[in-house]
């Protein structure tokens, strides 16, 4: 595991927050795109992306949950997705590793390119895809097994460890990276489900990174965590993005600003604005983005 | 017949009371329903209850004691020659009187004293039913009038009605509980009588079972043998065979239906499985005896084995088929109770569907599945009809599934079929066996329910 600790934005959160507010007031007139316009503004496409999504539409039965989204996720990048509840963030995220397959009435169209492979092609084998694109869910979902077994599950099914020592090492490393090791090192045989909600979430994060995914999707990973654990996870993300790409859904704009390089703002299924985190927060182009980050959206 | 008329009148009075009570409440309130403590309907129920319950109570009381009292009066009226008879003969005489009075026999067949007594009996009956009629109607009307007078604005009719309903429900539930208790106690006491004749250790550890005691002591087999081990072994053998069939098949069925099958297949096959559960056991029984047993015998003989025409295998296999739906539906519940988020968690790590099922879903559902299997075992142990028809009656102590064996339930049936006197060890043995059966299935059920419940707590 790399130990590069690279802060994506090099200003402290305190200063940044102050700046954002100040800027938001100043920016009231700077947003140029009116609310009615639902075309994506900003830089949705990047050079040499890790994942390239074009024209993604998701329907749940007759509900159009994600509308015509085109978005790139760069190499070594933390991409934050923000937006009001129910706007399709989780749905979009689940497209990237085909987790929507488990929902019966869900229909996805569009192309998602990852390493020359169209993720959204029904014919591809989802098993290696999901091993490559890991996911941490909105609600912690540890298996009702021991803490050790929870983490060893992934490496075992993918044959990542040649022997017990290897496996032990993976387990310990994953727990350390997720900031859980100190709390559980003496009780690895305890049930994962017996941990507290925040500990469970970190266990799930450890479980996801244990299989060495190349892209990690995180759906509000910190919504149940205290500030200290949140900081641990945020540091982990900064570390991991040296090697991997990370997509994180969050309701905390501070968190988006702290950890992400680029930010995407969703609104009722539309991708409204994408850009570097700095530009989205400092200089939103779309009126809806500005409403949301200045707290004018309910 | 008269009783039904009386009941009908009482029911009509109760219904009328309801309307009167409701009307009365409205009148008392002066049309202002809000002023009433309870809704007007409750005053109706209040009055109806006062009308119906005391009258019904007296009616039951009366009917319960009527025949004894009438009989007593008739007996005292008989000449001394009869009253000094021993009780059993006196009962016969009484029977004759009653039969004559009801015109089941004709007067020519009996003596004049009895004819006279029968006439008396009829007179008393007429008086009694007249009295009862008057009493019930008066009580009904009286109760209703009492309630009518007590209806006023502040009267808490709802509380009283609801309390009555509560008491009624409590009585219903106690009936079930006391019946169970009564059955358990009677089995227990009869079994204790058995153990006074046959020592407990002989029963539990004896290897020979031949309960047929000869009538005369000089015949062969004059003393029965009550060693129940062959029965326990037979029960165990049949149940093990049944579970070997039912547990894997049921579990696989459940896994297929809940994890792989499309909704359309699931919607069709679940009712089909439930039909399997709805087939009467006696039908399974003759299926086992007439179809499966000859098949087993045929196969066995073509392999050069000696198979008796009634075999543990045939009974066990059919019993296994019978409890497949039991195992599969309980396992299905357990598997469906595993939250989708766990499946998602495994899939997101790149687990295949079969890895997810084997390593996540089954372990998570295992306690529920185990509970279901234990319940099925207790069902198998208690099952009677199939083994009666297909497993045989001979108490063989054997582990060979091709021989005929007998089970605890089969022996209980054979011990009690036909005319019996209830003080020979032969019949009492049935109670001892019943007690053992009861203890075993109760223990299994308690363990199974405990496991299932403990498991439920995990996800809710
Ligand atoms: N399984 C489903 N079946 C039908 N509709 C669904 C399903 N899941 C989500 N939706 C609908 O799709 C829309 C987007 O849901 P999604 O979960 O992606 O929102 P979200 O942006 O993640 O919200 P939140 O921030 O509250 O998690 C919602 O309107 C929701 O009603
Ligand atoms: Mg969500």
mmCIF file of C-alpha atoms and ligand atoms in Angstrom, chain A residues 84-91 93-94 138 219-220 249 251, ligand 2:
data_model
loop_
_atom_site.group_PDB
_atom_site.id
_atom_site.type_symbol
_atom_site.label_atom_id
_atom_site.label_comp_id
_atom_site.label_asym_id
_atom_site.label_seq_id
_atom_site.Cartn_x
_atom_site.Cartn_y
_atom_site.Cartn_z
ATOM 1 C CA UNK A 84 -30.125 16.601 -3.006
ATOM 2 C CA UNK A 85 -31.553 13.333 -1.724
ATOM 3 C CA UNK A 86 -33.129 11.148 -4.411
ATOM 4 C CA UNK A 87 -31.333 12.822 -7.308
ATOM 5 C CA UNK A 88 -29.785 9.572 -8.549
ATOM 6 C CA UNK A 89 -26.285 9.657 -7.067
ATOM 7 C CA UNK A 90 -26.421 6.126 -5.666
ATOM 8 C CA UNK A 91 -28.121 4.866 -8.795
ATOM 9 C CA UNK A 93 -22.688 4.923 -8.720
ATOM 10 C CA UNK A 94 -24.213 1.445 -8.837
ATOM 11 C CA UNK A 138 -24.525 3.723 2.195
ATOM 12 C CA UNK A 219 -21.726 5.744 -1.122
ATOM 13 C CA UNK A 220 -21.766 8.132 1.814
ATOM 14 C CA UNK A 249 -21.111 10.217 -2.855
ATOM 15 C CA UNK A 251 -23.949 14.975 1.568
HETATM 16 MG MG1 LIG C 2 -27.962 7.253 -2.002
#
